[in-house]
Short mmCIF file of N, CA and C in Angstrom, two decimals:
data_model
loop_
_atom_site.label_atom_id
_atom_site.label_comp_id
_atom_site.label_asym_id
_atom_site.label_seq_id
_atom_site.Cartn_x
_atom_site.Cartn_y
_atom_site.Cartn_z
N ASP G 147 28.95 -46.81 -14.33
CA ASP G 147 29.85 -45.76 -14.21
C ASP G 147 30.66 -45.92 -12.95
N ARG G 148 31.95 -45.42 -13.08
CA ARG G 148 32.88 -45.36 -11.95
C ARG G 148 32.99 -44.03 -11.51
N LEU G 149 32.89 -43.63 -10.29
CA LEU G 149 32.94 -42.16 -9.68
C LEU G 149 34.67 -42.18 -9.81
N ARG G 150 34.85 -40.89 -10.61
CA ARG G 150 36.25 -40.60 -10.52
C ARG G 150 36.43 -39.39 -9.71
N LEU G 151 37.46 -39.49 -8.91
CA LEU G 151 38.01 -38.24 -8.02
C LEU G 151 38.83 -37.41 -8.77
N LYS G 152 38.75 -36.00 -8.74
CA LYS G 152 39.66 -35.21 -9.28
C LYS G 152 40.89 -35.27 -8.53
N GLU G 153 42.09 -35.41 -9.11
CA GLU G 153 43.53 -35.44 -8.59
C GLU G 153 43.70 -33.99 -7.93
N ALA G 154 44.27 -34.00 -6.81
CA ALA G 154 44.77 -32.61 -6.27
C ALA G 154 45.59 -31.85 -7.24
N ALA G 155 45.45 -30.62 -7.66
CA ALA G 155 46.27 -29.94 -8.51
C ALA G 155 47.50 -29.54 -7.66
N ALA G 156 48.62 -29.23 -8.42
CA ALA G 156 49.93 -28.89 -7.81
C ALA G 156 49.72 -27.46 -7.20
N ASN G 157 50.25 -27.16 -5.93
CA ASN G 157 50.32 -25.78 -5.58
C ASN G 157 51.51 -25.14 -6.17
N LEU G 158 51.18 -24.13 -6.83
CA LEU G 158 52.26 -23.20 -7.49
C LEU G 158 53.07 -22.42 -6.70
N LEU G 159 52.64 -22.15 -5.30
CA LEU G 159 53.37 -21.24 -4.36
C LEU G 159 54.59 -21.76 -3.71
N THR G 160 55.49 -20.98 -3.50
CA THR G 160 56.66 -21.25 -2.63
C THR G 160 56.36 -20.94 -1.27
N ASN G 161 56.65 -21.88 -0.43
CA ASN G 161 56.59 -21.85 1.03
C ASN G 161 55.14 -21.42 1.43
N PRO G 162 54.05 -22.11 1.07
CA PRO G 162 52.67 -21.75 0.91
C PRO G 162 52.29 -21.81 2.41
N GLY G 163 52.88 -22.60 3.37
CA GLY G 163 52.48 -22.90 4.82
C GLY G 163 53.40 -22.08 5.68
N PHE G 164 54.47 -21.23 5.31
CA PHE G 164 55.34 -20.58 5.90
C PHE G 164 56.29 -21.38 6.96
N GLU G 165 56.39 -22.52 6.42
CA GLU G 165 57.23 -23.38 7.31
C GLU G 165 58.85 -23.26 6.93
N GLU G 166 59.21 -22.90 5.80
CA GLU G 166 60.61 -22.66 5.39
C GLU G 166 61.11 -21.54 6.36
N GLY G 167 62.41 -21.76 6.49
CA GLY G 167 63.19 -20.65 7.10
C GLY G 167 64.01 -21.17 8.27
N THR G 168 64.73 -20.42 8.82
CA THR G 168 65.63 -20.79 9.89
C THR G 168 65.52 -19.87 11.12
N GLY G 169 65.92 -20.27 12.19
CA GLY G 169 65.84 -19.47 13.53
C GLY G 169 64.58 -19.45 14.38
N ALA G 170 64.81 -18.84 15.42
CA ALA G 170 63.72 -18.85 16.34
C ALA G 170 62.42 -17.89 15.96
N SER G 171 61.40 -18.15 16.56
CA SER G 171 60.02 -17.42 16.41
C SER G 171 60.20 -16.18 17.13
N PRO G 172 59.97 -14.95 16.49
CA PRO G 172 59.40 -14.78 15.09
C PRO G 172 60.56 -14.63 14.23
N ARG G 173 60.29 -15.02 12.92
CA ARG G 173 61.39 -15.02 11.76
C ARG G 173 60.82 -13.77 10.83
N ASN G 174 61.95 -13.01 10.89
CA ASN G 174 61.58 -11.78 10.07
C ASN G 174 61.71 -12.01 8.53
N THR G 175 62.61 -12.95 8.10
CA THR G 175 62.75 -13.36 6.78
C THR G 175 61.74 -14.39 6.42
N VAL G 176 60.98 -14.18 5.48
CA VAL G 176 59.93 -15.03 5.02
C VAL G 176 60.08 -15.66 3.54
N PRO G 177 60.92 -16.77 3.28
CA PRO G 177 61.24 -17.26 2.07
C PRO G 177 60.06 -17.42 0.96
N GLY G 178 60.31 -16.59 -0.18
CA GLY G 178 59.41 -16.80 -1.11
C GLY G 178 58.33 -15.62 -1.18
N TRP G 179 58.32 -14.90 -0.28
CA TRP G 179 57.21 -13.82 -0.04
C TRP G 179 57.79 -12.42 0.04
N THR G 180 57.14 -11.21 -0.41
CA THR G 180 57.51 -10.10 -0.05
C THR G 180 56.45 -9.47 0.78
N LYS G 181 56.70 -8.61 1.77
CA LYS G 181 55.73 -8.16 2.80
C LYS G 181 56.19 -6.60 3.06
N GLY G 182 55.02 -5.99 3.47
CA GLY G 182 55.35 -4.51 3.73
C GLY G 182 54.17 -4.08 4.55
N GLY G 183 54.32 -2.91 5.14
CA GLY G 183 53.25 -2.01 5.68
C GLY G 183 52.87 -2.45 7.21
N LEU G 184 53.17 -3.74 7.64
CA LEU G 184 52.85 -4.07 8.98
C LEU G 184 54.15 -4.78 9.49
N ASP G 185 54.20 -5.11 10.80
CA ASP G 185 55.20 -6.02 11.30
C ASP G 185 54.62 -7.53 10.90
N LEU G 186 55.24 -7.93 9.83
CA LEU G 186 54.81 -9.53 9.26
C LEU G 186 56.00 -10.28 9.47
N GLN G 187 55.86 -11.50 10.31
CA GLN G 187 56.92 -12.37 10.45
C GLN G 187 56.34 -13.73 10.55
N ALA G 188 57.10 -14.77 10.27
CA ALA G 188 56.75 -16.09 10.42
C ALA G 188 56.73 -16.30 11.91
N SER G 189 55.87 -17.05 12.50
CA SER G 189 55.57 -17.44 13.94
C SER G 189 55.26 -18.83 14.11
N ASP G 190 55.68 -19.30 15.10
CA ASP G 190 55.25 -20.65 15.44
C ASP G 190 54.15 -20.83 16.81
N GLY G 191 53.73 -19.47 16.88
CA GLY G 191 52.50 -19.27 17.84
C GLY G 191 52.98 -18.81 19.13
N SER G 192 54.22 -18.35 19.23
CA SER G 192 54.90 -17.89 20.58
C SER G 192 54.98 -16.42 20.49
N TRP G 193 54.69 -15.84 19.24
CA TRP G 193 54.74 -14.39 19.17
C TRP G 193 53.44 -13.81 19.61
N PHE G 194 53.06 -12.54 19.40
CA PHE G 194 51.97 -11.99 19.97
C PHE G 194 50.70 -12.62 20.22
N SER G 195 50.42 -12.65 21.41
CA SER G 195 49.00 -13.13 21.78
C SER G 195 48.87 -14.93 21.69
N GLY G 196 49.87 -15.38 21.37
CA GLY G 196 49.70 -16.87 21.29
C GLY G 196 49.01 -17.39 20.03
N ILE G 197 48.79 -16.56 19.08
CA ILE G 197 47.93 -17.07 17.96
C ILE G 197 48.54 -18.33 17.28
N PRO G 198 47.74 -19.15 17.14
CA PRO G 198 48.48 -20.62 16.79
C PRO G 198 48.36 -20.74 15.09
N PRO G 199 49.23 -21.47 14.66
CA PRO G 199 49.17 -21.76 13.18
C PRO G 199 47.84 -22.58 12.89
N HIS G 200 47.43 -22.54 11.71
CA HIS G 200 46.28 -23.36 11.16
C HIS G 200 46.45 -24.84 11.14
N SER G 201 47.80 -25.09 10.60
CA SER G 201 48.30 -26.46 10.58
C SER G 201 49.84 -26.36 10.50
N GLY G 202 50.61 -27.35 10.69
CA GLY G 202 52.08 -27.41 10.79
C GLY G 202 52.45 -26.78 11.90
N GLY G 203 53.75 -26.25 11.97
CA GLY G 203 54.41 -25.62 12.93
C GLY G 203 54.45 -24.14 12.82
N TRP G 204 54.27 -23.66 11.71
CA TRP G 204 54.52 -22.18 11.41
C TRP G 204 53.37 -21.35 10.72
N PHE G 205 53.13 -20.29 10.66
CA PHE G 205 52.35 -19.38 9.99
C PHE G 205 52.76 -17.87 9.77
N LEU G 206 52.13 -17.18 8.96
CA LEU G 206 52.53 -15.79 8.93
C LEU G 206 51.61 -15.01 9.80
N GLN G 207 52.20 -14.20 10.73
CA GLN G 207 51.49 -13.41 11.88
C GLN G 207 51.64 -11.90 11.29
N GLY G 208 50.74 -11.10 11.46
CA GLY G 208 51.00 -9.66 11.34
C GLY G 208 50.62 -8.97 12.42
N ALA G 209 51.11 -7.83 12.77
CA ALA G 209 50.82 -7.19 14.11
C ALA G 209 50.94 -5.63 13.91
N ALA G 210 50.02 -4.90 14.33
CA ALA G 210 50.11 -3.55 14.34
C ALA G 210 49.58 -2.80 15.63
N ASN G 211 50.35 -2.24 16.74
CA ASN G 211 50.12 -1.67 17.74
C ASN G 211 49.63 -0.12 17.32
N SER G 212 48.32 0.13 16.72
CA SER G 212 48.05 1.39 16.22
C SER G 212 46.55 1.28 15.95
N THR G 213 46.12 2.63 15.73
CA THR G 213 44.67 2.57 15.40
C THR G 213 44.38 2.49 13.92
N HIS G 214 45.68 2.32 13.12
CA HIS G 214 45.60 2.14 11.59
C HIS G 214 46.54 0.95 11.26
N ALA G 215 45.75 0.01 10.50
CA ALA G 215 46.63 -1.16 10.11
C ALA G 215 46.60 -1.24 8.44
N ASP G 216 47.54 -1.31 7.74
CA ASP G 216 47.53 -1.50 6.31
C ASP G 216 48.82 -2.36 6.07
N GLY G 217 48.75 -3.56 5.78
CA GLY G 217 49.85 -4.34 5.33
C GLY G 217 49.46 -5.26 4.32
N TYR G 218 50.66 -5.82 3.76
CA TYR G 218 50.41 -6.70 2.53
C TYR G 218 51.46 -7.83 2.50
N LEU G 219 51.15 -8.77 1.85
CA LEU G 219 52.05 -9.93 1.63
C LEU G 219 51.88 -10.32 0.10
N TRP G 220 52.76 -10.61 -0.65
CA TRP G 220 52.68 -10.96 -1.95
C TRP G 220 53.69 -12.03 -2.61
N GLN G 221 53.26 -12.82 -3.64
CA GLN G 221 54.32 -13.58 -4.25
C GLN G 221 53.98 -13.63 -5.77
N ARG G 222 54.94 -13.44 -6.60
CA ARG G 222 54.79 -13.45 -8.13
C ARG G 222 55.02 -14.89 -8.64
N VAL G 223 54.22 -15.40 -9.38
CA VAL G 223 54.35 -16.98 -9.81
C VAL G 223 54.36 -16.76 -11.31
N THR G 224 55.66 -17.22 -11.74
CA THR G 224 55.88 -17.36 -13.29
C THR G 224 55.60 -18.71 -13.88
N GLY G 225 55.40 -18.65 -15.21
CA GLY G 225 55.16 -19.99 -15.97
C GLY G 225 53.76 -20.46 -15.86
N VAL G 226 52.84 -19.40 -15.66
CA VAL G 226 51.39 -19.72 -15.88
C VAL G 226 51.00 -19.47 -17.14
N SER G 227 49.68 -19.89 -17.59
CA SER G 227 49.36 -19.92 -19.03
C SER G 227 48.15 -18.61 -18.92
N SER G 228 48.57 -17.84 -19.99
CA SER G 228 47.34 -16.85 -20.07
C SER G 228 46.12 -17.35 -20.68
N GLY G 229 44.95 -17.07 -20.27
CA GLY G 229 43.77 -17.66 -20.52
C GLY G 229 43.29 -18.67 -19.52
N THR G 230 44.13 -19.28 -18.66
CA THR G 230 43.78 -20.21 -17.72
C THR G 230 43.18 -19.51 -16.56
N GLU G 231 42.52 -20.47 -15.73
CA GLU G 231 41.89 -19.82 -14.57
C GLU G 231 42.68 -20.34 -13.48
N TYR G 232 43.17 -19.55 -12.62
CA TYR G 232 43.81 -20.00 -11.29
C TYR G 232 42.98 -19.48 -10.04
N THR G 233 43.09 -20.35 -9.03
CA THR G 233 42.47 -20.05 -7.69
C THR G 233 43.29 -20.02 -6.62
N LEU G 234 43.26 -18.97 -5.89
CA LEU G 234 44.04 -18.74 -4.71
C LEU G 234 43.08 -19.03 -3.53
N SER G 235 43.67 -19.84 -2.47
CA SER G 235 42.90 -19.87 -1.25
C SER G 235 43.82 -19.78 -0.17
N ALA G 236 43.32 -19.27 1.14
CA ALA G 236 44.32 -19.29 2.23
C ALA G 236 43.33 -19.40 3.58
N TRP G 237 43.95 -19.59 4.65
CA TRP G 237 43.22 -19.73 5.94
C TRP G 237 43.77 -18.47 6.74
N ILE G 238 42.73 -17.87 7.14
CA ILE G 238 43.00 -16.47 7.71
C ILE G 238 42.19 -16.24 9.21
N THR G 239 42.82 -15.53 10.05
CA THR G 239 42.31 -15.35 11.33
C THR G 239 42.73 -13.76 11.63
N THR G 240 41.81 -13.15 12.34
CA THR G 240 41.84 -11.80 12.79
C THR G 240 41.59 -11.71 14.11
N TRP G 241 42.42 -10.83 14.90
CA TRP G 241 42.40 -10.90 16.40
C TRP G 241 42.59 -9.49 16.64
N MET G 242 41.51 -8.60 16.93
CA MET G 242 41.48 -7.26 17.22
C MET G 242 41.51 -6.86 18.77
N ARG G 243 42.16 -6.19 19.25
CA ARG G 243 42.34 -5.94 20.72
C ARG G 243 42.15 -4.49 21.05
N GLU G 244 41.43 -4.20 22.05
CA GLU G 244 41.11 -2.80 22.65
C GLU G 244 41.09 -3.00 24.05
N ASN G 245 41.84 -2.09 24.82
CA ASN G 245 41.82 -2.18 26.20
C ASN G 245 41.96 -3.49 27.00
N GLY G 246 42.93 -4.36 26.27
CA GLY G 246 43.19 -5.59 26.83
C GLY G 246 42.00 -6.65 26.55
N THR G 247 41.23 -6.32 25.67
CA THR G 247 40.07 -7.43 25.40
C THR G 247 39.85 -7.63 23.92
N TYR G 248 39.70 -8.71 23.59
CA TYR G 248 39.51 -8.87 21.91
C TYR G 248 38.15 -8.29 21.50
N LYS G 249 38.13 -7.70 20.27
CA LYS G 249 36.91 -7.11 19.95
C LYS G 249 36.74 -7.68 18.59
N TYR G 250 35.40 -8.13 18.25
CA TYR G 250 35.12 -8.39 16.83
C TYR G 250 34.90 -7.14 15.95
N ASP G 251 35.08 -7.41 14.54
CA ASP G 251 34.78 -6.25 13.69
C ASP G 251 33.50 -5.77 13.57
N VAL G 252 33.22 -4.58 13.57
CA VAL G 252 31.87 -3.83 13.25
C VAL G 252 32.00 -3.24 12.10
N TRP G 253 31.34 -3.52 10.98
CA TRP G 253 31.37 -2.99 9.54
C TRP G 253 31.16 -1.72 9.45
N ASN G 254 30.31 -0.99 10.26
CA ASN G 254 29.83 0.21 10.03
C ASN G 254 30.25 1.24 11.20
N ASP G 255 31.43 0.74 11.77
CA ASP G 255 31.94 1.53 12.81
C ASP G 255 33.44 1.83 12.62
N PRO G 256 33.92 2.96 12.12
CA PRO G 256 35.31 3.05 11.93
C PRO G 256 36.32 2.93 13.03
N ASN G 257 35.85 2.87 14.18
CA ASN G 257 36.55 2.53 15.34
C ASN G 257 36.95 1.08 15.65
N ARG G 258 36.26 0.26 14.98
CA ARG G 258 36.19 -1.10 15.18
C ARG G 258 36.28 -2.03 13.69
N LEU G 259 37.27 -1.66 13.01
CA LEU G 259 37.57 -2.37 11.70
C LEU G 259 38.74 -3.15 11.64
N SER G 260 38.75 -4.42 11.47
CA SER G 260 39.92 -5.23 11.36
C SER G 260 39.68 -6.24 10.20
N TYR G 261 40.23 -6.18 9.02
CA TYR G 261 39.79 -7.24 8.07
C TYR G 261 41.14 -7.58 7.15
N VAL G 262 40.63 -8.56 6.22
CA VAL G 262 41.65 -9.11 5.24
C VAL G 262 40.87 -9.21 3.85
N ARG G 263 41.69 -9.12 2.78
CA ARG G 263 41.19 -9.18 1.38
C ARG G 263 42.38 -10.11 0.85
N LEU G 264 41.75 -11.14 -0.06
CA LEU G 264 42.81 -11.65 -1.04
C LEU G 264 42.64 -11.15 -2.27
N GLY G 265 43.78 -11.14 -3.06
CA GLY G 265 43.82 -10.46 -4.37
C GLY G 265 44.75 -11.24 -5.22
N MET G 266 44.59 -11.06 -6.66
CA MET G 266 45.43 -11.60 -7.65
C MET G 266 45.50 -10.52 -8.70
N ASP G 267 46.78 -10.30 -9.24
CA ASP G 267 46.91 -9.53 -10.28
C ASP G 267 47.18 -10.41 -11.47
N PRO G 268 46.21 -10.46 -12.52
CA PRO G 268 46.47 -11.41 -13.55
C PRO G 268 47.40 -11.15 -14.61
N THR G 269 48.07 -9.89 -14.35
CA THR G 269 49.05 -9.53 -15.28
C THR G 269 50.47 -9.51 -14.76
N GLY G 270 50.53 -10.06 -13.55
CA GLY G 270 51.85 -10.43 -12.93
C GLY G 270 52.28 -9.09 -12.17
N GLY G 271 51.71 -8.00 -12.06
CA GLY G 271 52.14 -6.69 -11.42
C GLY G 271 52.36 -6.95 -10.08
N THR G 272 53.29 -6.18 -9.46
CA THR G 272 53.58 -6.37 -7.85
C THR G 272 53.26 -5.44 -7.15
N ASP G 273 52.51 -4.44 -7.56
CA ASP G 273 52.25 -3.17 -6.94
C ASP G 273 50.94 -3.60 -6.03
N PRO G 274 50.97 -3.54 -4.63
CA PRO G 274 49.74 -3.92 -3.89
C PRO G 274 48.61 -2.83 -4.16
N ASN G 275 48.87 -1.86 -4.73
CA ASN G 275 47.95 -0.81 -5.08
C ASN G 275 47.40 -0.85 -6.66
N GLY G 276 47.91 -1.92 -7.32
CA GLY G 276 47.58 -1.88 -8.68
C GLY G 276 46.33 -1.93 -9.19
N ALA G 277 46.06 -1.49 -10.34
CA ALA G 277 44.64 -1.36 -10.86
C ALA G 277 44.15 -2.64 -11.31
N ALA G 278 45.04 -3.46 -11.77
CA ALA G 278 44.61 -4.68 -12.29
C ALA G 278 44.31 -5.81 -11.22
N ILE G 279 44.53 -5.73 -10.02
CA ILE G 279 44.37 -6.54 -8.88
C ILE G 279 42.60 -6.82 -8.78
N GLN G 280 42.48 -7.91 -8.71
CA GLN G 280 40.99 -8.45 -8.48
C GLN G 280 40.99 -8.85 -6.86
N TRP G 281 40.14 -8.33 -6.29
CA TRP G 281 40.07 -8.52 -4.74
C TRP G 281 38.66 -9.31 -4.34
N THR G 282 38.91 -10.01 -3.35
CA THR G 282 37.75 -10.61 -2.59
C THR G 282 37.10 -9.36 -1.88
N PRO G 283 35.80 -9.56 -1.51
CA PRO G 283 35.37 -8.51 -0.49
C PRO G 283 36.19 -8.50 0.76
N ARG G 284 36.05 -7.53 1.60
CA ARG G 284 36.81 -7.55 3.00
C ARG G 284 36.16 -8.54 3.74
N PHE G 285 36.83 -9.24 4.65
CA PHE G 285 36.07 -10.34 5.56
C PHE G 285 37.12 -10.15 6.78
N TYR G 286 36.60 -10.82 7.90
CA TYR G 286 37.36 -11.18 8.99
C TYR G 286 36.85 -12.54 9.42
N SER G 287 37.70 -13.13 10.35
CA SER G 287 37.57 -14.32 11.21
C SER G 287 37.94 -14.22 12.42
N HIS G 288 37.08 -13.81 13.48
CA HIS G 288 37.44 -13.53 14.72
C HIS G 288 37.91 -14.59 15.56
N LEU G 289 39.20 -14.49 15.89
CA LEU G 289 39.85 -15.50 16.87
C LEU G 289 39.70 -17.07 16.34
N HIS G 290 39.32 -17.33 15.25
CA HIS G 290 39.50 -18.71 14.57
C HIS G 290 39.96 -18.47 13.09
N TYR G 291 40.24 -19.51 12.51
CA TYR G 291 40.81 -19.58 11.06
C TYR G 291 39.51 -19.83 10.13
N GLN G 292 39.52 -19.29 9.02
CA GLN G 292 38.29 -19.37 8.06
C GLN G 292 39.13 -19.42 6.57
N ASN G 293 38.59 -20.30 5.66
CA ASN G 293 39.27 -20.39 4.63
C ASN G 293 38.48 -19.53 3.54
N ALA G 294 39.28 -18.67 2.62
CA ALA G 294 38.72 -17.92 1.64
C ALA G 294 39.45 -18.18 0.32
N ALA G 295 38.69 -17.82 -0.70
CA ALA G 295 39.20 -18.08 -2.06
C ALA G 295 39.02 -17.19 -3.03
N LEU G 296 39.74 -17.13 -4.22
CA LEU G 296 39.37 -16.07 -5.23
C LEU G 296 39.88 -16.83 -6.44
N SER G 297 39.18 -16.69 -7.60
CA SER G 297 39.86 -17.24 -8.87
C SER G 297 39.76 -16.15 -9.95
N VAL G 298 40.89 -16.18 -10.67
CA VAL G 298 40.96 -15.21 -11.92
C VAL G 298 41.45 -15.79 -13.23
N LEU G 299 41.26 -15.21 -14.32
CA LEU G 299 42.08 -15.72 -15.55
C LEU G 299 43.20 -14.89 -15.60
N ALA G 300 44.31 -15.92 -15.84
CA ALA G 300 45.51 -15.06 -16.18
C ALA G 300 45.68 -14.37 -17.43
N ARG G 301 46.27 -13.35 -17.40
CA ARG G 301 46.28 -12.49 -18.66
C ARG G 301 47.87 -12.39 -19.28
N ALA G 302 48.77 -13.15 -18.62
CA ALA G 302 50.13 -13.07 -19.02
C ALA G 302 50.75 -14.30 -18.63
N ASP G 303 52.01 -14.44 -18.69
CA ASP G 303 52.74 -15.71 -18.18
C ASP G 303 53.32 -15.79 -16.77
N ALA G 304 52.73 -14.67 -16.23
CA ALA G 304 52.91 -14.64 -14.67
C ALA G 304 51.75 -14.04 -13.80
N LEU G 305 51.37 -14.30 -12.57
CA LEU G 305 50.39 -13.63 -11.88
C LEU G 305 50.93 -13.40 -10.41
N THR G 306 50.21 -12.61 -9.80
CA THR G 306 50.74 -12.19 -8.44
C THR G 306 49.56 -12.43 -7.57
N VAL G 307 49.96 -13.18 -6.28
CA VAL G 307 48.77 -13.30 -5.17
C VAL G 307 49.26 -12.22 -4.13
N PHE G 308 48.13 -11.67 -3.49
CA PHE G 308 48.20 -10.83 -2.52
C PHE G 308 47.31 -11.22 -1.39
N VAL G 309 47.83 -10.90 -0.08
CA VAL G 309 47.05 -10.83 1.11
C VAL G 309 47.12 -9.64 1.81
N ARG G 310 45.99 -8.84 1.83
CA ARG G 310 45.96 -7.56 2.41
C ARG G 310 45.31 -7.39 3.73
N MET G 311 45.95 -6.99 4.68
CA MET G 311 45.45 -6.84 6.08
C MET G 311 45.49 -5.36 6.51
N GLN G 312 44.12 -4.98 6.69
CA GLN G 312 43.89 -3.58 7.02
C GLN G 312 42.97 -3.34 8.23
N GLY G 313 42.86 -2.28 8.81
CA GLY G 313 42.00 -2.02 10.07
C GLY G 313 42.17 -0.60 10.41
N THR G 314 40.85 -0.09 11.07
CA THR G 314 41.17 1.14 12.01
C THR G 314 40.59 1.01 13.15
N GLY G 315 40.89 1.95 14.12
CA GLY G 315 40.28 1.92 15.41
C GLY G 315 41.02 0.86 16.21
N GLY G 316 40.61 0.74 17.46
CA GLY G 316 41.31 -0.26 18.20
C GLY G 316 42.65 -0.06 18.76
N GLU G 317 43.24 -0.94 19.32
CA GLU G 317 44.57 -0.75 20.03
C GLU G 317 45.65 -1.65 19.27
N TRP G 318 45.25 -2.90 19.01
CA TRP G 318 46.02 -3.74 18.37
C TRP G 318 45.29 -4.55 17.12
N HIS G 319 45.93 -4.65 16.15
CA HIS G 319 45.36 -5.42 14.89
C HIS G 319 46.49 -6.61 14.72
N LEU G 320 45.84 -7.91 14.85
CA LEU G 320 46.74 -9.02 14.73
C LEU G 320 46.07 -10.04 13.65
N TYR G 321 46.94 -10.47 12.84
CA TYR G 321 46.32 -11.30 11.71
C TYR G 321 47.05 -12.54 11.51
N GLY G 322 46.63 -13.64 11.07
CA GLY G 322 47.25 -14.84 10.79
C GLY G 322 46.80 -15.37 9.38
N VAL G 323 47.99 -15.82 8.78
CA VAL G 323 47.68 -16.42 7.30
C VAL G 323 48.43 -17.62 7.27
N ASP G 324 47.75 -18.58 6.80
CA ASP G 324 48.43 -20.02 6.72
C ASP G 324 48.00 -20.77 5.55
N ASP G 325 48.47 -21.76 5.23
CA ASP G 325 48.09 -22.59 4.28
C ASP G 325 47.54 -22.32 2.80
N CYS G 326 48.27 -21.29 2.41
CA CYS G 326 48.04 -20.77 1.10
C CYS G 326 48.09 -21.61 -0.13
N VAL G 327 47.14 -21.68 -0.96
CA VAL G 327 47.25 -22.64 -2.21
C VAL G 327 46.86 -21.86 -3.41
N LEU G 328 47.71 -22.02 -4.54
CA LEU G 328 47.38 -21.47 -5.88
C LEU G 328 47.39 -22.67 -6.75
N THR G 329 46.41 -22.86 -7.45
CA THR G 329 46.05 -23.82 -8.37
C THR G 329 45.58 -23.58 -9.79
N ALA G 330 45.89 -24.21 -10.73
CA ALA G 330 45.30 -24.15 -12.00
C ALA G 330 44.13 -24.92 -12.18
N GLU G 331 42.98 -24.48 -12.66
CA GLU G 331 41.65 -24.86 -12.82
C GLU G 331 41.54 -25.63 -14.03
N GLU G 332 40.96 -26.74 -14.27
CA GLU G 332 40.78 -27.40 -15.66
C GLU G 332 39.59 -26.52 -16.35
#
């Protein structure tokens, strides 16, 4: 028997590494994506706190100078097949600051929460509060990138991927998102 390697499936997202666009960092326009709730911009690592991209020259950075953070990023993908399983993955980092010091997330302390969730709406809805969205549990990745993933069965000819960035307490909530991938599973 020969060992067969699975070929890499095509990434269905537009601008998955946030490399597209023109202008200096930070870039307010992020081609292919809709954003809201936070100051979300494409950065080359020279914006707030020098957070670096995971790979390439650019990534999506979120920032809130507030004790409350709630932002989202989404992309609707058409031409998917209802009944097919799709997997979303992304590299995520969280950087919470308070009194000039980076603080890690404390799950049971409402004064120290800063986290991210990946979501997908298998019906193609674009409301970040939509009832059909399936979410990962909340997670954080303090001062380094970590990969997270979620799989769902499409229920229409479109599906929507979401990245939700939230937090309470603290002084600054900073987030990094890079190298997003959406693939169909066999």
